[in-house]
Amino acid sequence: MRLATWNVNSIRSRVDRVIAWLDRADIDVLAIQETKCRDDQFPSERFEEAGYEVAHVGFNQWNGVAIASRIGLDEVEIAFPGQPGFDKDAQDSLLSAPVVEARAIGATCGGVRVWSLYVPNGRALDDPHYEYKLQWLAALRNSGARWLAERPDAKIALVGDWNIAPTDHDVWSPDFFTGKTHVSQPERDAFTAITAAGFTDVMRPFAPGPGVYTYWDYTQLRFPRKEGMRIDFILASPALAATVTDAGVDREERKGKAPSDHAPVVAEISD
C-alpha cells in the first residue's frame, strides 16, 4: 500500500492537480485536509473516474477532511470519540456541548484504519483556539490509546496536518517562532503524548536531520528560500509501523502553478 496525506488548501481549486498526482505517484489511499467545501461541493466524481472511493466531511468553506481509496473504504466514521468542538461566537469559545468541526474522518482501507486529521491551528498562545487545540489533541490521544489497548495488533494510521513542529529541527528558524504557536512546549508535549501512547512518526527514520519540511508559507518567498516547517505526519500504530519500508515528502508538488502551501507525505507499506 502507498498511503499519503496532503493538505490541499481547497480541493475544488486543486482537483486537477490532485488527480494527476494520484496517478503519477501511484497512491492507493490519500488522506486530504482543508478541502474547504461542503459534502455536496466535493468533486467526488473526479475521484470515482480515477478509480477511487471517497468519504468526506465538510460543512462550509472552512476545514473539511476526506479519504480517497482505491483498495476499499469501509466503516466510515466522522469525528473520533470525545472530539471537542469550537464556537467562535461563544463567550468562552469552548462549549460543554460543542459543535464539532469537520476535522477528522476515519475509514478502513485494505485492512488499515486510516484517520484523516486536521488539527486546530491554535492561532496565538493567548487565543481560546489554542486551548481548544490542546483539548483536541488530548482527546485524540485518549482515543488512540484506547484503540491500541483494545486491539494491540491493530493497524492504525493517524495522518494529516498536525499544525505542530515537534522539534527545533522541524522549523527553519527556532528563533523566528519564539512565542508563536506550533512550537510551544504544551503543543509539543501533546504531540509527544500521542507518540508515547504507541504511534510512531514513520517518516523520520527515512528523512533524518533538519531541513525536511512539509509546509512553506506563501509569503516572503518561503519556499525558494527553503524556510519551511514539518507539520504534516503519518503516525502509525506498532503493527503498522513495522510494515513501513519507506517514507518521505514529495516536495515537487509545492512547485508549479497555484500549488497548495503543503506538500504530500507518502509512506510505502508492505503486505
CSV table of C-alpha atoms in Angstrom, one decimal:
chain,number,residue,atom,x,y,z
A,1,MET,CA,0.0,0.0,0.0
A,2,ARG,CA,1.1,3.5,-0.8
A,3,LEU,CA,-0.5,5.8,1.9
A,4,ALA,CA,-0.3,9.6,1.6
A,5,THR,CA,-1.6,12.7,3.3
A,6,TRP,CA,-2.0,16.1,1.8
A,7,ASN,CA,-3.4,19.4,3.0
A,8,VAL,CA,-4.6,20.6,-0.4
A,9,ASN,CA,-5.8,24.1,0.7
A,10,SER,CA,-9.1,23.8,-1.3
A,11,ILE,CA,-9.9,20.7,-3.2
A,12,ARG,CA,-12.1,22.5,-5.8
A,13,SER,CA,-9.1,24.7,-6.7
A,14,ARG,CA,-6.7,21.9,-7.0
A,15,VAL,CA,-8.6,18.8,-8.0
A,16,ASP,CA,-6.9,18.5,-11.4
A,17,ARG,CA,-3.5,18.6,-9.7
A,18,VAL,CA,-4.5,16.1,-7.0
A,19,ILE,CA,-5.9,13.6,-9.5
A,20,ALA,CA,-2.9,13.9,-11.8
A,21,TRP,CA,-0.6,13.3,-8.8
A,22,LEU,CA,-2.5,10.3,-7.5
A,23,ASP,CA,-1.9,8.6,-10.9
A,24,ARG,CA,1.7,9.7,-11.2
A,25,ALA,CA,2.6,8.8,-7.6
A,26,ASP,CA,0.7,5.5,-7.7
A,27,ILE,CA,-1.2,6.3,-4.5
A,28,ASP,CA,-3.6,3.7,-3.0
A,29,VAL,CA,-5.0,5.8,-0.2
A,30,LEU,CA,-4.9,9.6,0.2
A,31,ALA,CA,-6.0,11.4,3.3
A,32,ILE,CA,-6.9,15.0,2.4
A,33,GLN,CA,-7.2,18.0,4.7
A,34,GLU,CA,-8.6,21.6,4.3
A,35,THR,CA,-11.0,20.7,1.5
A,36,LYS,CA,-12.8,24.0,2.2
A,37,CYS,CA,-16.2,22.8,0.9
A,38,ARG,CA,-19.5,21.2,1.8
A,39,ASP,CA,-20.1,17.5,1.1
A,40,ASP,CA,-22.3,18.4,-1.9
A,41,GLN,CA,-19.5,20.5,-3.3
A,42,PHE,CA,-16.7,17.9,-3.1
A,43,PRO,CA,-15.7,16.7,-6.6
A,44,SER,CA,-16.3,13.1,-5.9
A,45,GLU,CA,-17.0,12.2,-9.5
A,46,ARG,CA,-13.4,13.1,-10.5
A,47,PHE,CA,-12.0,10.7,-7.9
A,48,GLU,CA,-14.5,8.0,-8.9
A,49,GLU,CA,-13.5,8.4,-12.6
A,50,ALA,CA,-9.9,7.8,-11.4
A,51,GLY,CA,-10.9,4.6,-9.6
A,52,TYR,CA,-11.2,5.9,-6.0
A,53,GLU,CA,-14.0,5.8,-3.5
A,54,VAL,CA,-14.2,8.9,-1.3
A,55,ALA,CA,-15.5,9.7,2.1
A,56,HIS,CA,-15.7,13.4,3.0
A,57,VAL,CA,-17.0,15.7,5.8
A,58,GLY,CA,-17.3,19.4,5.3
A,59,PHE,CA,-19.8,21.9,6.5
A,60,ASN,CA,-18.7,25.2,4.9
A,61,GLN,CA,-15.7,26.9,3.3
A,62,TRP,CA,-13.5,26.1,6.3
A,63,ASN,CA,-11.7,23.0,7.4
A,64,GLY,CA,-13.0,19.7,5.7
A,65,VAL,CA,-11.3,16.3,5.6
A,66,ALA,CA,-11.6,13.4,3.3
A,67,ILE,CA,-10.2,9.9,2.5
A,68,ALA,CA,-9.8,8.6,-1.1
A,69,SER,CA,-9.1,4.9,-1.6
A,70,ARG,CA,-8.8,2.5,-4.5
A,71,ILE,CA,-8.4,-0.5,-2.1
A,72,GLY,CA,-11.6,-0.3,-0.2
A,73,LEU,CA,-13.3,2.2,2.0
A,74,ASP,CA,-15.3,0.7,4.9
A,75,GLU,CA,-16.6,1.6,8.4
A,76,VAL,CA,-16.5,5.3,7.7
A,77,GLU,CA,-16.6,7.3,10.9
A,78,ILE,CA,-16.9,11.1,11.2
A,79,ALA,CA,-15.1,12.6,14.3
A,80,PHE,CA,-13.2,10.4,16.8
A,81,PRO,CA,-14.8,9.6,20.2
A,82,GLY,CA,-14.6,12.6,22.5
A,83,GLN,CA,-13.6,15.1,19.8
A,84,PRO,CA,-14.2,18.6,21.2
A,85,GLY,CA,-15.8,21.4,19.3
A,86,PHE,CA,-15.2,25.1,19.0
A,87,ASP,CA,-17.7,28.0,18.7
A,88,LYS,CA,-16.0,31.3,17.8
A,89,ASP,CA,-19.2,33.2,18.8
A,90,ALA,CA,-19.5,31.7,22.3
A,91,GLN,CA,-18.1,33.9,25.1
A,92,ASP,CA,-15.5,31.4,26.2
A,93,SER,CA,-15.3,29.7,22.7
A,94,LEU,CA,-15.2,26.2,24.3
A,95,LEU,CA,-18.6,24.5,24.7
A,96,SER,CA,-19.6,21.7,27.1
A,97,ALA,CA,-22.0,20.6,24.3
A,98,PRO,CA,-19.7,21.6,21.4
A,99,VAL,CA,-20.4,21.9,17.7
A,100,VAL,CA,-17.8,19.5,16.3
A,101,GLU,CA,-15.9,20.9,13.3
A,102,ALA,CA,-15.0,18.9,10.1
A,103,ARG,CA,-11.6,17.9,11.3
A,104,ALA,CA,-11.5,14.1,11.5
A,105,ILE,CA,-12.7,11.3,9.4
A,106,GLY,CA,-11.8,7.6,9.7
A,107,ALA,CA,-12.2,4.6,7.3
A,108,THR,CA,-10.7,1.1,6.9
A,109,CYS,CA,-8.7,0.8,3.7
A,110,GLY,CA,-7.1,-2.5,2.8
A,111,GLY,CA,-7.0,-3.6,6.4
A,112,VAL,CA,-5.6,-0.3,7.7
A,113,ARG,CA,-7.7,2.1,9.8
A,114,VAL,CA,-6.9,5.5,8.4
A,115,TRP,CA,-7.8,8.7,10.1
A,116,SER,CA,-7.5,12.0,8.1
A,117,LEU,CA,-6.9,14.7,10.7
A,118,TYR,CA,-6.8,18.5,10.5
A,119,VAL,CA,-5.6,19.6,13.9
A,120,PRO,CA,-6.7,23.1,15.0
A,121,ASN,CA,-4.2,25.8,14.3
A,122,GLY,CA,-4.2,27.4,17.7
A,123,ARG,CA,-3.8,30.9,16.2
A,124,ALA,CA,-2.0,32.5,19.2
A,125,LEU,CA,-0.9,31.4,22.6
A,126,ASP,CA,-3.4,33.7,24.3
A,127,ASP,CA,-6.3,32.8,21.9
A,128,PRO,CA,-9.1,30.4,23.0
A,129,HIS,CA,-8.4,28.4,19.9
A,130,TYR,CA,-5.0,27.4,21.5
A,131,GLU,CA,-6.8,25.8,24.5
A,132,TYR,CA,-9.2,24.2,22.0
A,133,LYS,CA,-6.2,22.8,20.1
A,134,LEU,CA,-4.7,21.2,23.3
A,135,GLN,CA,-8.0,19.7,24.3
A,136,TRP,CA,-8.5,18.3,20.8
A,137,LEU,CA,-5.1,16.7,20.9
A,138,ALA,CA,-5.7,15.3,24.4
A,139,ALA,CA,-8.9,13.7,23.2
A,140,LEU,CA,-7.2,12.2,20.2
A,141,ARG,CA,-4.5,10.8,22.4
A,142,ASN,CA,-7.1,9.2,24.7
A,143,SER,CA,-8.9,7.6,21.7
A,144,GLY,CA,-5.7,6.4,20.2
A,145,ALA,CA,-4.6,4.8,23.4
A,146,ARG,CA,-7.9,3.1,23.9
A,147,TRP,CA,-7.9,1.7,20.3
A,148,LEU,CA,-4.5,0.1,21.0
A,149,ALA,CA,-5.5,-1.2,24.4
A,150,GLU,CA,-8.5,-2.9,22.8
A,151,ARG,CA,-6.5,-4.2,19.9
A,152,PRO,CA,-2.7,-4.1,20.2
A,153,ASP,CA,-2.3,-5.7,16.8
A,154,ALA,CA,-4.5,-3.1,15.0
A,155,LYS,CA,-3.0,-1.3,12.0
A,156,ILE,CA,-3.9,2.3,12.6
A,157,ALA,CA,-2.7,5.4,10.8
A,158,LEU,CA,-3.2,8.9,12.3
A,159,VAL,CA,-2.3,11.2,9.4
A,160,GLY,CA,-2.8,14.7,8.4
A,161,ASP,CA,-1.9,18.3,9.1
A,162,TRP,CA,-1.0,18.4,12.8
A,163,ASN,CA,-0.1,22.1,13.0
A,164,ILE,CA,2.8,21.2,15.3
A,165,ALA,CA,6.6,21.2,14.7
A,166,PRO,CA,7.7,18.6,17.3
A,167,THR,CA,11.3,19.7,17.5
A,168,ASP,CA,13.5,22.6,16.5
A,169,HIS,CA,14.7,20.5,13.5
A,170,ASP,CA,11.2,20.8,12.2
A,171,VAL,CA,11.3,24.6,11.6
A,172,TRP,CA,13.6,26.7,9.5
A,173,SER,CA,14.3,29.1,12.4
A,174,PRO,CA,13.5,28.3,16.0
A,175,ASP,CA,14.2,32.0,16.9
A,176,PHE,CA,11.6,33.2,14.4
A,177,PHE,CA,8.9,31.1,16.0
A,178,THR,CA,9.7,32.0,19.6
A,179,GLY,CA,6.4,33.0,21.3
A,180,LYS,CA,4.3,31.6,18.5
A,181,THR,CA,2.0,28.5,18.2
A,182,HIS,CA,3.1,25.3,16.5
A,183,VAL,CA,6.3,25.2,18.6
A,184,SER,CA,5.2,25.9,22.1
A,185,GLN,CA,6.0,23.3,24.8
A,186,PRO,CA,2.4,22.4,25.6
A,187,GLU,CA,1.8,21.7,21.9
A,188,ARG,CA,4.9,19.6,21.6
A,189,ASP,CA,4.1,17.8,24.8
A,190,ALA,CA,0.6,17.0,23.3
A,191,PHE,CA,2.3,15.5,20.2
A,192,THR,CA,4.7,13.5,22.3
A,193,ALA,CA,1.8,12.1,24.4
A,194,ILE,CA,0.4,10.6,21.2
A,195,THR,CA,3.7,9.0,20.2
A,196,ALA,CA,4.2,7.8,23.8
A,197,ALA,CA,0.8,6.1,23.5
A,198,GLY,CA,2.2,3.9,20.8
A,199,PHE,CA,2.1,5.9,17.5
A,200,THR,CA,5.3,6.3,15.5
A,201,ASP,CA,6.3,9.1,13.2
A,202,VAL,CA,7.2,6.8,10.3
A,203,MET,CA,8.9,9.4,8.1
A,204,ARG,CA,11.7,10.5,10.4
A,205,PRO,CA,13.8,7.3,10.1
A,206,PHE,CA,13.9,7.8,6.3
A,207,ALA,CA,14.4,11.5,6.4
A,208,PRO,CA,16.6,12.4,9.4
A,209,GLY,CA,18.0,15.7,10.3
A,210,PRO,CA,16.9,19.3,9.8
A,211,GLY,CA,15.7,20.8,6.5
A,212,VAL,CA,12.9,18.3,5.8
A,213,TYR,CA,9.7,20.3,5.6
A,214,THR,CA,6.1,19.7,4.5
A,215,TYR,CA,4.8,23.3,4.6
A,216,TRP,CA,6.0,26.7,3.3
A,217,ASP,CA,4.1,29.9,3.8
A,218,TYR,CA,3.1,31.6,0.6
A,219,THR,CA,4.6,34.9,1.8
A,220,GLN,CA,8.2,36.1,2.0
A,221,LEU,CA,9.4,33.7,-0.7
A,222,ARG,CA,9.5,31.0,2.0
A,223,PHE,CA,9.6,28.1,-0.4
A,224,PRO,CA,12.5,29.1,-2.7
A,225,ARG,CA,14.4,30.2,0.4
A,226,LYS,CA,13.8,26.8,2.0
A,227,GLU,CA,12.1,28.3,5.0
A,228,GLY,CA,9.5,25.7,5.9
A,229,MET,CA,8.1,23.6,8.7
A,230,ARG,CA,7.4,19.9,9.1
A,231,ILE,CA,3.9,19.8,10.4
A,232,ASP,CA,2.3,17.0,8.3
A,233,PHE,CA,2.7,13.5,9.7
A,234,ILE,CA,1.9,9.8,9.3
A,235,LEU,CA,1.8,8.4,12.8
A,236,ALA,CA,1.4,4.6,12.8
A,237,SER,CA,0.5,2.0,15.4
A,238,PRO,CA,3.1,-0.6,16.2
A,239,ALA,CA,1.7,-3.2,13.9
A,240,LEU,CA,1.5,-0.8,11.0
A,241,ALA,CA,4.9,1.0,11.7
A,242,ALA,CA,6.6,-2.4,11.5
A,243,THR,CA,5.5,-2.7,7.9
A,244,VAL,CA,6.6,0.7,6.6
A,245,THR,CA,9.5,0.3,4.2
A,246,ASP,CA,10.0,3.9,3.0
A,247,ALA,CA,8.5,7.4,3.6
A,248,GLY,CA,9.1,10.9,2.5
A,249,VAL,CA,7.8,14.3,1.2
A,250,ASP,CA,7.0,14.9,-2.4
A,251,ARG,CA,8.5,18.4,-2.4
A,252,GLU,CA,7.9,18.8,-6.2
A,253,GLU,CA,4.2,19.3,-5.5
A,254,ARG,CA,4.9,22.6,-3.8
A,255,LYS,CA,6.2,23.9,-7.1
A,256,GLY,CA,4.4,24.9,-10.2
A,257,LYS,CA,1.2,26.9,-10.9
A,258,ALA,CA,-1.1,27.5,-7.9
A,259,PRO,CA,0.2,24.9,-5.5
A,260,SER,CA,-1.0,24.2,-2.0
A,261,ASP,CA,1.2,25.6,0.7
A,262,HIS,CA,1.7,22.0,1.8
A,263,ALA,CA,3.4,19.0,0.1
A,264,PRO,CA,2.2,15.4,0.3
A,265,VAL,CA,3.8,13.0,2.7
A,266,VAL,CA,3.9,9.4,1.4
A,267,ALA,CA,4.6,6.1,3.2
A,268,GLU,CA,5.3,2.7,1.5
A,269,ILE,CA,3.7,-0.1,3.4
A,270,SER,CA,4.4,-3.8,2.8
A,271,ASP,CA,1.8,-6.6,3.0
